[in-house]
PDB file of C-alpha atoms and ligand atoms in Angstrom:
ATOM      1  CA  MET A 736      29.754 -49.923 105.259  1.00  0.00           C
ATOM      2  CA  SER A 737      29.201 -50.863 108.895  1.00  0.00           C
ATOM      3  CA  TYR A 738      26.706 -48.906 111.011  1.00  0.00           C
ATOM      4  CA  LEU A 739      29.495 -47.545 113.189  1.00  0.00           C
ATOM      5  CA  ARG A 740      31.389 -46.301 110.154  1.00  0.00           C
ATOM      6  CA  LEU A 741      28.147 -44.814 108.802  1.00  0.00           C
ATOM      7  CA  LEU A 742      27.525 -43.031 112.102  1.00  0.00           C
ATOM      8  CA  GLU A 743      31.050 -41.664 112.071  1.00  0.00           C
ATOM      9  CA  VAL A 744      30.637 -40.257 108.550  1.00  0.00           C
ATOM     10  CA  ALA A 745      27.232 -38.769 109.432  1.00  0.00           C
ATOM     11  CA  LEU A 746      28.576 -37.064 112.554  1.00  0.00           C
ATOM     12  CA  ARG A 747      31.592 -35.726 110.684  1.00  0.00           C
ATOM     13  CA  THR A 748      29.459 -34.390 107.787  1.00  0.00           C
ATOM     14  CA  GLY A 749      26.721 -32.857 109.909  1.00  0.00           C
ATOM     15  CA  ARG A 750      23.273 -31.851 108.656  1.00  0.00           C
ATOM     16  CA  VAL A 751      22.973 -31.537 104.883  1.00  0.00           C
ATOM     17  CA  THR A 752      19.236 -30.829 104.650  1.00  0.00           C
ATOM     18  CA  ARG A 753      17.257 -27.677 105.452  1.00  0.00           C
ATOM     19  CA  ARG A 754      14.578 -27.398 108.132  1.00  0.00           C
ATOM     20  CA  TYR A 755      12.115 -26.172 105.511  1.00  0.00           C
ATOM     21  CA  PRO A 756       9.639 -24.484 105.991  1.00  0.00           C
ATOM     22  CA  LYS A 757      11.248 -23.094 109.169  1.00  0.00           C
ATOM     23  CA  GLU A 758      14.395 -22.287 107.195  1.00  0.00           C
ATOM     24  CA  GLU A 759      14.707 -20.809 103.698  1.00  0.00           C
ATOM     25  CA  PRO A 760      14.648 -23.571 101.071  1.00  0.00           C
ATOM     26  CA  LEU A 761      17.684 -24.168  98.878  1.00  0.00           C
ATOM     27  CA  VAL A 762      16.573 -23.085  95.403  1.00  0.00           C
ATOM     28  CA  THR A 763      19.561 -22.958  93.095  1.00  0.00           C
ATOM     29  CA  GLU A 764      19.951 -20.647  90.086  1.00  0.00           C
ATOM     30  CA  ASP A 765      19.344 -23.580  87.727  1.00  0.00           C
ATOM     31  CA  PHE A 766      16.245 -24.822  89.525  1.00  0.00           C
ATOM     32  CA  ARG A 767      13.224 -25.265  87.233  1.00  0.00           C
ATOM     33  CA  GLY A 768       9.801 -24.626  88.732  1.00  0.00           C
ATOM     34  CA  SER A 769       6.435 -23.759  87.209  1.00  0.00           C
ATOM     35  CA  ILE A 770       6.241 -21.778  83.984  1.00  0.00           C
ATOM     36  CA  GLU A 771       4.756 -18.372  83.255  1.00  0.00           C
ATOM     37  CA  ILE A 772       3.348 -17.179  79.917  1.00  0.00           C
ATOM     38  CA  ASP A 773       3.434 -13.510  78.956  1.00  0.00           C
ATOM     39  CA  PRO A 774       0.031 -12.696  77.368  1.00  0.00           C
ATOM     40  CA  GLU A 775       1.531  -9.662  75.579  1.00  0.00           C
ATOM     41  CA  ARG A 776       4.038 -11.805  73.712  1.00  0.00           C
ATOM     42  CA  CYS A 777       2.043 -15.017  73.206  1.00  0.00           C
ATOM     43  CA  TRP A 778       0.560 -15.586  69.742  1.00  0.00           C
ATOM     44  CA  GLY A 779      -1.403 -18.686  70.702  1.00  0.00           C
ATOM     45  CA  CYS A 780       0.490 -20.645  68.038  1.00  0.00           C
ATOM     46  CA  GLY A 781       0.452 -23.885  70.056  1.00  0.00           C
ATOM     47  CA  ALA A 782       4.156 -24.750  69.580  1.00  0.00           C
ATOM     48  CA  CYS A 783       4.577 -25.118  73.352  1.00  0.00           C
ATOM     49  CA  ALA A 784       1.575 -27.442  73.589  1.00  0.00           C
ATOM     50  CA  LEU A 785       2.910 -29.616  70.766  1.00  0.00           C
ATOM     51  CA  ALA A 786       6.346 -29.865  72.376  1.00  0.00           C
ATOM     52  CA  CYS A 787       5.161 -30.480  75.956  1.00  0.00           C
ATOM     53  CA  PRO A 788       5.947 -34.164  76.740  1.00  0.00           C
ATOM     54  CA  PRO A 789       3.151 -34.798  79.327  1.00  0.00           C
ATOM     55  CA  ASN A 790       0.517 -32.584  77.605  1.00  0.00           C
ATOM     56  CA  ALA A 791       0.458 -30.062  80.426  1.00  0.00           C
ATOM     57  CA  LEU A 792      -0.267 -27.263  77.946  1.00  0.00           C
ATOM     58  CA  SER A 793      -3.118 -26.791  75.504  1.00  0.00           C
ATOM     59  CA  VAL A 794      -4.379 -23.962  73.318  1.00  0.00           C
ATOM     60  CA  VAL A 795      -8.134 -23.593  73.472  1.00  0.00           C
ATOM     61  CA  GLY A 796     -10.350 -21.386  71.321  1.00  0.00           C
ATOM     62  CA  ALA A 797     -13.446 -20.505  73.349  1.00  0.00           C
ATOM     63  CA  VAL A 798     -16.943 -19.474  72.291  1.00  0.00           C
ATOM     64  CA  GLY A 799     -17.026 -15.698  71.844  1.00  0.00           C
ATOM     65  CA  GLY A 800     -13.645 -15.460  70.173  1.00  0.00           C
ATOM     66  CA  ALA A 801     -11.231 -15.706  73.112  1.00  0.00           C
ATOM     67  CA  LEU A 802      -8.071 -17.781  72.822  1.00  0.00           C
ATOM     68  CA  TYR A 803      -6.433 -19.341  75.884  1.00  0.00           C
ATOM     69  CA  VAL A 804      -3.239 -21.204  76.649  1.00  0.00           C
ATOM     70  CA  GLU A 805      -4.091 -23.572  79.496  1.00  0.00           C
ATOM     71  CA  TYR A 806      -1.415 -24.839  81.861  1.00  0.00           C
ATOM     72  CA  PHE A 807      -2.000 -27.794  84.182  1.00  0.00           C
ATOM     73  CA  VAL A 808       0.882 -27.761  86.601  1.00  0.00           C
ATOM     74  CA  GLY A 809      -0.246 -31.138  88.005  1.00  0.00           C
ATOM     75  CA  ARG A 810       1.154 -32.745  84.848  1.00  0.00           C
ATOM     76  CA  CYS A 811       4.199 -30.511  84.356  1.00  0.00           C
ATOM     77  CA  ILE A 812       7.560 -32.256  84.671  1.00  0.00           C
ATOM     78  CA  PHE A 813       9.432 -28.914  84.704  1.00  0.00           C
ATOM     79  CA  CYS A 814      11.546 -29.800  81.691  1.00  0.00           C
ATOM     80  CA  GLY A 815      11.514 -26.289  80.199  1.00  0.00           C
ATOM     81  CA  ARG A 816      10.894 -27.583  76.665  1.00  0.00           C
ATOM     82  CA  CYS A 817       8.019 -25.098  76.165  1.00  0.00           C
ATOM     83  CA  ALA A 818      10.355 -22.172  76.821  1.00  0.00           C
ATOM     84  CA  GLU A 819      12.899 -23.607  74.366  1.00  0.00           C
ATOM     85  CA  VAL A 820      10.435 -23.913  71.477  1.00  0.00           C
ATOM     86  CA  CYS A 821       8.321 -20.770  71.967  1.00  0.00           C
ATOM     87  CA  PRO A 822       9.067 -18.605  68.904  1.00  0.00           C
ATOM     88  CA  ARG A 823       8.045 -15.469  70.788  1.00  0.00           C
ATOM     89  CA  GLY A 824      10.045 -15.949  73.978  1.00  0.00           C
ATOM     90  CA  ALA A 825       6.739 -15.785  75.863  1.00  0.00           C
ATOM     91  CA  VAL A 826       7.459 -18.651  78.285  1.00  0.00           C
ATOM     92  CA  THR A 827       9.551 -18.162  81.399  1.00  0.00           C
ATOM     93  CA  VAL A 828      10.601 -21.039  83.618  1.00  0.00           C
ATOM     94  CA  THR A 829      10.324 -19.659  87.134  1.00  0.00           C
ATOM     95  CA  ARG A 830      11.873 -21.029  90.330  1.00  0.00           C
ATOM     96  CA  ARG A 831       8.458 -21.378  91.973  1.00  0.00           C
ATOM     97  CA  PHE A 832       7.974 -24.782  93.568  1.00  0.00           C
ATOM     98  CA  GLU A 833       5.294 -24.291  96.242  1.00  0.00           C
ATOM     99  CA  LEU A 834       2.486 -25.337  93.926  1.00  0.00           C
ATOM    100  CA  ALA A 835       0.292 -27.645  96.000  1.00  0.00           C
ATOM    101  CA  SER A 836      -3.449 -27.101  96.054  1.00  0.00           C
ATOM    102  CA  ASP A 837      -6.293 -28.918  97.810  1.00  0.00           C
ATOM    103  CA  LYS A 838      -8.441 -28.476  94.693  1.00  0.00           C
ATOM    104  CA  LEU A 839      -7.758 -29.786  91.196  1.00  0.00           C
ATOM    105  CA  GLU A 840      -8.725 -26.413  89.709  1.00  0.00           C
ATOM    106  CA  GLY A 841      -5.992 -24.815  91.806  1.00  0.00           C
ATOM    107  CA  LEU A 842      -3.474 -26.603  89.582  1.00  0.00           C
ATOM    108  CA  ARG A 843      -4.808 -25.039  86.389  1.00  0.00           C
ATOM    109  CA  SER A 844      -4.097 -21.586  85.024  1.00  0.00           C
ATOM    110  CA  ARG A 845      -5.086 -19.789  81.836  1.00  0.00           C
ATOM    111  CA  THR A 846      -3.386 -17.138  79.777  1.00  0.00           C
ATOM    112  CA  GLU A 847      -5.806 -15.189  77.628  1.00  0.00           C
ATOM    113  CA  VAL A 848      -4.543 -14.058  74.240  1.00  0.00           C
ATOM    114  CA  GLU A 849      -6.227 -11.037  72.602  1.00  0.00           C
ATOM    115  CA  THR A 850      -7.620 -12.040  69.224  1.00  0.00           C
ATOM    116  CA  VAL A 851      -8.914 -10.374  66.070  1.00  0.00           C
ATOM    117  CA  PRO A 852     -12.502 -11.455  65.324  1.00  0.00           C
ATOM    118  CA  CYS A 853     -13.474 -12.553  61.823  1.00  0.00           C
ATOM    119  CA  SER A 854     -15.328  -9.685  60.122  1.00  0.00           C
ATOM    120  CA  ALA A 855     -17.913 -12.173  58.819  1.00  0.00           C
ATOM    121  CA  CYS A 856     -18.601 -14.774  61.527  1.00  0.00           C
ATOM    122  CA  GLY A 857     -16.905 -13.317  64.626  1.00  0.00           C
ATOM    123  CA  ARG A 858     -14.714 -16.336  65.338  1.00  0.00           C
ATOM    124  CA  PRO A 859     -11.033 -15.582  66.091  1.00  0.00           C
ATOM    125  CA  VAL A 860      -8.757 -15.109  63.067  1.00  0.00           C
ATOM    126  CA  GLY A 861      -5.643 -15.250  65.245  1.00  0.00           C
ATOM    127  CA  ALA A 862      -3.810 -13.433  68.025  1.00  0.00           C
ATOM    128  CA  GLU A 863      -4.081  -9.672  67.653  1.00  0.00           C
ATOM    129  CA  SER A 864      -0.332  -9.118  67.861  1.00  0.00           C
ATOM    130  CA  ALA A 865       0.297 -11.864  65.241  1.00  0.00           C
ATOM    131  CA  VAL A 866      -2.245 -10.443  62.789  1.00  0.00           C
ATOM    132  CA  GLU A 867      -0.854  -6.903  63.268  1.00  0.00           C
ATOM    133  CA  THR A 868       2.706  -8.093  62.658  1.00  0.00           C
ATOM    134  CA  VAL A 869       1.795  -9.991  59.484  1.00  0.00           C
ATOM    135  CA  CYS A 870      -0.224  -6.994  58.191  1.00  0.00           C
ATOM    136  CA  GLU A 871       2.781  -4.716  58.789  1.00  0.00           C
ATOM    137  CA  ILE A 872       5.112  -7.051  56.894  1.00  0.00           C
ATOM    138  CA  ALA A 873       2.644  -7.798  54.089  1.00  0.00           C
ATOM    139  CA  PRO A 874      -0.106  -5.129  53.867  1.00  0.00           C
ATOM    140  CA  ALA A 875      -1.580  -6.944  50.853  1.00  0.00           C
ATOM    141  CA  LEU A 876      -2.762  -9.689  53.219  1.00  0.00           C
ATOM    142  CA  LYS A 877      -4.838  -7.286  55.345  1.00  0.00           C
ATOM    143  CA  ARG A 878      -8.066  -8.130  53.561  1.00  0.00           C
ATOM    144  CA  MET A 879      -7.543 -11.871  53.884  1.00  0.00           C
ATOM    145  CA  LEU A 880      -6.587 -11.557  57.550  1.00  0.00           C
ATOM    146  CA  SER A 881      -9.900  -9.912  58.377  1.00  0.00           C
ATOM    147  CA  LEU A 882     -11.486 -13.333  57.797  1.00  0.00           C
ATOM    148  CA  CYS A 883     -11.059 -16.639  59.645  1.00  0.00           C
ATOM    149  CA  PRO A 884      -9.824 -19.640  57.581  1.00  0.00           C
ATOM    150  CA  ASP A 885     -13.368 -20.982  57.009  1.00  0.00           C
ATOM    151  CA  CYS A 886     -14.754 -17.633  55.803  1.00  0.00           C
ATOM    152  CA  ARG A 887     -11.633 -17.159  53.657  1.00  0.00           C
ATOM    153  CA  SER A 888     -12.383 -20.473  51.943  1.00  0.00           C
ATOM    154  CA  ALA A 889     -16.029 -19.427  51.534  1.00  0.00           C
ATOM    155  CA  LEU A 890     -14.919 -16.114  50.000  1.00  0.00           C
ATOM    156  CA  PHE A 891     -12.838 -17.958  47.410  1.00  0.00           C
ATOM    157  CA  ALA A 892     -15.664 -20.399  46.767  1.00  0.00           C
ATOM    158  CA  GLY A 893     -18.081 -17.482  46.291  1.00  0.00           C
ATOM    159  CA  THR A 894     -20.394 -18.627  49.102  1.00  0.00           C
ATOM    160  CA  LEU A 895     -19.472 -16.127  51.830  1.00  0.00           C
ATOM    161  CA  ALA A 896     -22.159 -13.527  51.083  1.00  0.00           C
ATOM    162  CA  ARG A 897     -24.793 -16.279  51.240  1.00  0.00           C
ATOM    163  CA  ALA A 898     -23.470 -17.514  54.611  1.00  0.00           C
ATOM    164  CA  HIS A 899     -23.357 -14.045  56.211  1.00  0.00           C
ATOM    165  CA  PRO A 900     -25.814 -11.873  54.225  1.00  0.00           C
ATOM    166  CA  ARG A 901     -26.022  -9.015  56.769  1.00  0.00           C
ATOM    167  CA  LYS A 902     -22.292  -8.417  57.137  1.00  0.00           C
ATOM    168  CA  ALA A 903     -20.179  -5.900  55.267  1.00  0.00           C
ATOM    169  CA  LEU A 904     -17.682  -8.307  53.751  1.00  0.00           C
ATOM    170  CA  PRO A 905     -14.133  -7.315  52.701  1.00  0.00           C
ATOM    171  CA  ARG A 906     -13.605  -6.361  49.068  1.00  0.00           C
TER     172      ARG A 906
HETATM  173  S1  SF4 B1224       3.541 -19.455  74.667  1.00  0.00           S
HETATM  174 FE1  SF4 B1224       4.803 -19.317  72.800  1.00  0.00          FE
HETATM  175  S2  SF4 B1224       4.700 -21.348  71.870  1.00  0.00           S
HETATM  176 FE2  SF4 B1224       3.037 -21.216  73.387  1.00  0.00          FE
HETATM  177  S3  SF4 B1224       1.243 -20.544  72.217  1.00  0.00           S
HETATM  178 FE3  SF4 B1224       2.218 -18.702  73.044  1.00  0.00          FE
HETATM  179  S4  SF4 B1224       3.613 -17.999  71.419  1.00  0.00           S
HETATM  180 FE4  SF4 B1224       3.076 -20.117  70.931  1.00  0.00          FE
HETATM  181  S1  SF4 B1225       8.038 -27.335  81.547  1.00  0.00           S
HETATM  182 FE1  SF4 B1225       7.913 -29.198  80.250  1.00  0.00          FE
HETATM  183  S2  SF4 B1225       6.210 -30.348  81.130  1.00  0.00           S
HETATM  184 FE2  SF4 B1225       6.053 -28.290  81.971  1.00  0.00          FE
HETATM  185  S3  SF4 B1225       4.629 -27.223  80.593  1.00  0.00           S
HETATM  186 FE3  SF4 B1225       6.712 -26.831  79.800  1.00  0.00          FE
HETATM  187  S4  SF4 B1225       7.096 -28.454  78.285  1.00  0.00           S
HETATM  188 FE4  SF4 B1225       5.339 -29.079  79.529  1.00  0.00          FE
END
């Protein structure tokens, strides 16, 4: 296309971009921005982290029993896969796109998940809402779900009382 023809088309079409930030940006209904995780719904199962193509999500168990889902928006490609796979519908893809930060830490966010502590060692057994749901469905598992996987193994092996002699262990 010649320059004159190009100029003609451009003049006929007019401006097709927005004068953002002076004007409102064009954010369509289908636009995918950063994600949000609902701490009330999240079970900390890690399905979103496994499915995330650029590893922008991770589930971290911290000292003291807390469980966090960490989101690094600097890696996010806004694909929405995490929302698709979350079994609890805890992930929402928002239309937020103004995400820049002058600090690396400004690109990280954490969702804290309430956990049930192991009655023997204090480490997290799992998300509180997950443990409650399983106990409601199968009350017979209540005793086992008061222990973390390691202490459960120790209970079966008969070594739990030796490992935590001062604790009142489940019977
Ligand atoms: S957001 Fe969903 S998939 Fe991710 S850890 Fe929580 S419950 Fe699991
Ligand atoms: S939108 Fe895609 S890249 Fe971003 S956190 Fe979810 S799965 Fe990962």
